[in-house]
């Protein structure tokens, strides 16, 4: 287990417009505010279409990983999405978003949503909190043989 304690400095509400990519829009808003770490704590909306990965068995060290992208055509209801926001090893903001999507019949699907492949249909609204004194950084984890978030203090 890895833990890091810190406070919350502020919250930001975001509303994305039709055609904007869901993840790129949230990333741009966070970069514009100078965010170094935080969390998407609430997110709902509608999407024209979506692409996402789910965890599948693989022949690797932990016998699991992401499979091929799953494509869903809309209209889709973004029932919920959330994620810890951190940095990659180069210091770029990293938003690895997970979400639940419902089709027109109410069938629910979800997983790791893919940046650049989730255009907003009507609107998307998100609440984001900013972290103080704690950061999430994506680094290679030898135990899983994958890049994962680890938490570090800022002081």
Tab-separated table of C-alpha atoms in Angstrom:
chain	number	residue	atom	x	y	z
A	1	UNK	CA	0.000	0.000	0.000
A	2	UNK	CA	1.153	3.533	-0.777
A	3	UNK	CA	-0.421	6.564	0.898
A	4	UNK	CA	0.202	10.303	0.930
A	5	UNK	CA	-1.703	12.884	2.930
A	6	UNK	CA	-2.458	16.440	1.869
A	7	UNK	CA	-5.210	18.999	1.842
A	8	UNK	CA	-7.561	20.269	-0.808
A	9	UNK	CA	-6.857	23.810	-1.951
A	10	UNK	CA	-9.819	24.568	-4.201
A	11	UNK	CA	-12.483	23.102	-6.444
A	12	UNK	CA	-13.254	23.821	-10.080
A	13	UNK	CA	-16.464	23.255	-12.008
A	14	UNK	CA	-16.188	22.575	-15.737
A	15	UNK	CA	-18.881	22.457	-18.410
A	16	UNK	CA	-17.840	21.132	-21.803
A	17	UNK	CA	-19.708	21.954	-25.004
A	18	UNK	CA	-20.864	19.719	-27.855
A	19	UNK	CA	-18.115	18.141	-30.000
A	20	UNK	CA	-15.306	18.889	-27.488
A	21	UNK	CA	-13.426	15.766	-26.478
A	22	UNK	CA	-14.349	14.891	-22.903
A	23	UNK	CA	-10.831	14.122	-21.626
A	24	UNK	CA	-8.998	16.768	-23.679
A	25	UNK	CA	-11.426	19.424	-22.441
A	26	UNK	CA	-10.931	18.515	-18.787
A	27	UNK	CA	-7.155	18.349	-19.288
A	28	UNK	CA	-7.073	21.803	-20.932
A	29	UNK	CA	-9.073	23.339	-18.065
A	30	UNK	CA	-6.741	21.797	-15.470
A	31	UNK	CA	-3.599	22.927	-17.325
A	32	UNK	CA	-5.012	26.462	-17.633
A	33	UNK	CA	-5.424	26.547	-13.844
A	34	UNK	CA	-1.878	25.289	-13.236
A	35	UNK	CA	-3.004	22.050	-11.619
A	36	UNK	CA	-0.264	19.666	-10.496
A	37	UNK	CA	-2.503	17.116	-8.793
A	38	UNK	CA	-6.122	16.542	-7.941
A	39	UNK	CA	-9.141	14.397	-8.617
A	40	UNK	CA	-12.229	14.340	-10.780
A	41	UNK	CA	-14.775	13.696	-8.035
A	42	UNK	CA	-17.974	14.014	-10.045
A	43	UNK	CA	-18.659	13.916	-13.760
A	44	UNK	CA	-21.826	13.369	-15.799
A	45	UNK	CA	-22.963	14.208	-19.310
A	46	UNK	CA	-23.626	12.766	-22.734
A	47	UNK	CA	-21.287	11.594	-25.478
A	48	UNK	CA	-21.649	11.196	-29.236
A	49	UNK	CA	-19.565	8.006	-29.038
A	50	UNK	CA	-16.887	6.529	-26.809
A	51	UNK	CA	-13.846	4.286	-26.890
A	52	UNK	CA	-12.538	2.528	-23.814
A	53	UNK	CA	-10.394	-0.349	-22.568
A	54	UNK	CA	-11.327	-2.986	-20.027
A	55	UNK	CA	-9.081	-5.335	-18.063
A	56	UNK	CA	-8.601	-8.752	-19.664
A	57	UNK	CA	-6.394	-11.769	-18.948
A	58	UNK	CA	-2.931	-11.432	-20.521
A	59	UNK	CA	0.162	-13.584	-20.410
A	60	UNK	CA	2.218	-11.014	-18.517
A	61	UNK	CA	3.662	-10.784	-14.995
A	62	UNK	CA	0.268	-10.163	-13.340
A	63	UNK	CA	-1.781	-12.089	-15.929
A	64	UNK	CA	-3.928	-9.034	-16.695
A	65	UNK	CA	-3.932	-5.759	-18.599
A	66	UNK	CA	-5.964	-3.690	-21.016
A	67	UNK	CA	-7.452	-5.424	-24.048
A	68	UNK	CA	-8.322	-3.998	-27.437
A	69	UNK	CA	-10.395	-0.786	-27.483
A	70	UNK	CA	-14.160	-1.178	-27.310
A	71	UNK	CA	-16.094	1.287	-29.465
A	72	UNK	CA	-19.625	2.440	-28.599
A	73	UNK	CA	-21.753	4.581	-30.873
A	74	UNK	CA	-24.112	7.062	-29.276
A	75	UNK	CA	-25.985	8.727	-28.101
A	76	UNK	CA	-24.503	7.691	-24.756
A	77	UNK	CA	-25.188	8.828	-21.216
A	78	UNK	CA	-22.015	9.387	-19.188
A	79	UNK	CA	-23.421	8.118	-15.913
A	80	UNK	CA	-20.256	8.702	-13.913
A	81	UNK	CA	-16.529	9.291	-14.381
A	82	UNK	CA	-13.693	9.801	-11.948
A	83	UNK	CA	-9.944	9.733	-11.651
A	84	UNK	CA	-6.925	10.836	-9.678
A	85	UNK	CA	-5.096	13.500	-11.683
A	86	UNK	CA	-1.325	13.330	-11.649
A	87	UNK	CA	1.795	13.858	-13.711
A	88	UNK	CA	3.741	11.630	-16.057
A	89	UNK	CA	7.508	11.296	-15.617
A	90	UNK	CA	8.076	14.288	-17.932
A	91	UNK	CA	5.869	16.502	-15.734
A	92	UNK	CA	2.855	16.610	-18.082
A	93	UNK	CA	-0.630	16.457	-16.611
A	94	UNK	CA	-2.052	12.939	-16.823
A	95	UNK	CA	-5.772	12.242	-16.724
A	96	UNK	CA	-6.440	8.527	-17.011
A	97	UNK	CA	-10.244	8.609	-16.809
A	98	UNK	CA	-12.542	5.735	-15.941
A	99	UNK	CA	-16.253	5.990	-16.613
A	100	UNK	CA	-19.598	4.251	-16.837
A	101	UNK	CA	-21.663	4.685	-20.015
A	102	UNK	CA	-25.299	3.799	-20.725
A	103	UNK	CA	-26.661	3.263	-24.225
A	104	UNK	CA	-30.179	4.178	-25.393
A	105	UNK	CA	-31.590	0.994	-23.862
A	106	UNK	CA	-29.967	1.576	-20.477
A	107	UNK	CA	-27.271	-1.076	-20.933
A	108	UNK	CA	-24.242	-0.112	-18.872
A	109	UNK	CA	-20.619	-0.455	-20.002
A	110	UNK	CA	-17.441	1.166	-18.851
A	111	UNK	CA	-13.727	1.152	-18.347
A	112	UNK	CA	-10.685	3.326	-19.079
A	113	UNK	CA	-11.927	6.027	-21.473
A	114	UNK	CA	-9.612	6.956	-24.345
A	115	UNK	CA	-8.471	10.534	-24.890
A	116	UNK	CA	-9.473	12.018	-28.232
A	117	UNK	CA	-12.215	9.444	-28.775
A	118	UNK	CA	-15.068	10.631	-26.535
A	119	UNK	CA	-16.787	13.687	-28.091
A	120	UNK	CA	-19.436	15.463	-26.011
A	121	UNK	CA	-23.005	15.230	-27.325
A	122	UNK	CA	-24.991	17.854	-25.350
A	123	UNK	CA	-22.899	18.735	-22.293
A	124	UNK	CA	-20.464	17.308	-19.798
A	125	UNK	CA	-20.140	18.689	-16.280
A	126	UNK	CA	-17.275	17.890	-13.932
A	127	UNK	CA	-16.208	18.840	-10.399
A	128	UNK	CA	-12.464	18.750	-9.829
A	129	UNK	CA	-10.565	19.208	-6.582
A	130	UNK	CA	-6.955	20.408	-6.379
A	131	UNK	CA	-4.499	18.694	-3.995
A	132	UNK	CA	-2.060	20.493	-1.719
A	133	UNK	CA	1.138	18.846	-0.462
A	134	UNK	CA	0.528	15.566	-2.321
A	135	UNK	CA	1.126	14.543	-5.918
A	136	UNK	CA	0.412	11.500	-7.997
A	137	UNK	CA	3.152	10.609	-10.480
A	138	UNK	CA	2.939	7.807	-13.032
A	139	UNK	CA	6.045	5.636	-12.837
A	140	UNK	CA	7.066	2.156	-13.873
A	141	UNK	CA	6.110	-0.382	-11.192
A	142	UNK	CA	8.311	-3.517	-11.325
A	143	UNK	CA	5.822	-5.541	-9.256
A	144	UNK	CA	3.127	-5.248	-11.955
A	145	UNK	CA	5.403	-4.493	-14.945
A	146	UNK	CA	3.149	-1.509	-15.741
A	147	UNK	CA	3.171	2.281	-15.363
A	148	UNK	CA	1.063	3.138	-12.299
A	149	UNK	CA	0.449	6.181	-10.138
A	150	UNK	CA	2.528	6.529	-7.015
A	151	UNK	CA	2.025	9.251	-4.421
A	152	UNK	CA	4.676	11.669	-3.222
A	153	UNK	CA	4.757	14.688	-0.931
A	154	UNK	CA	5.572	18.146	-2.251
A	155	UNK	CA	7.431	19.417	0.811
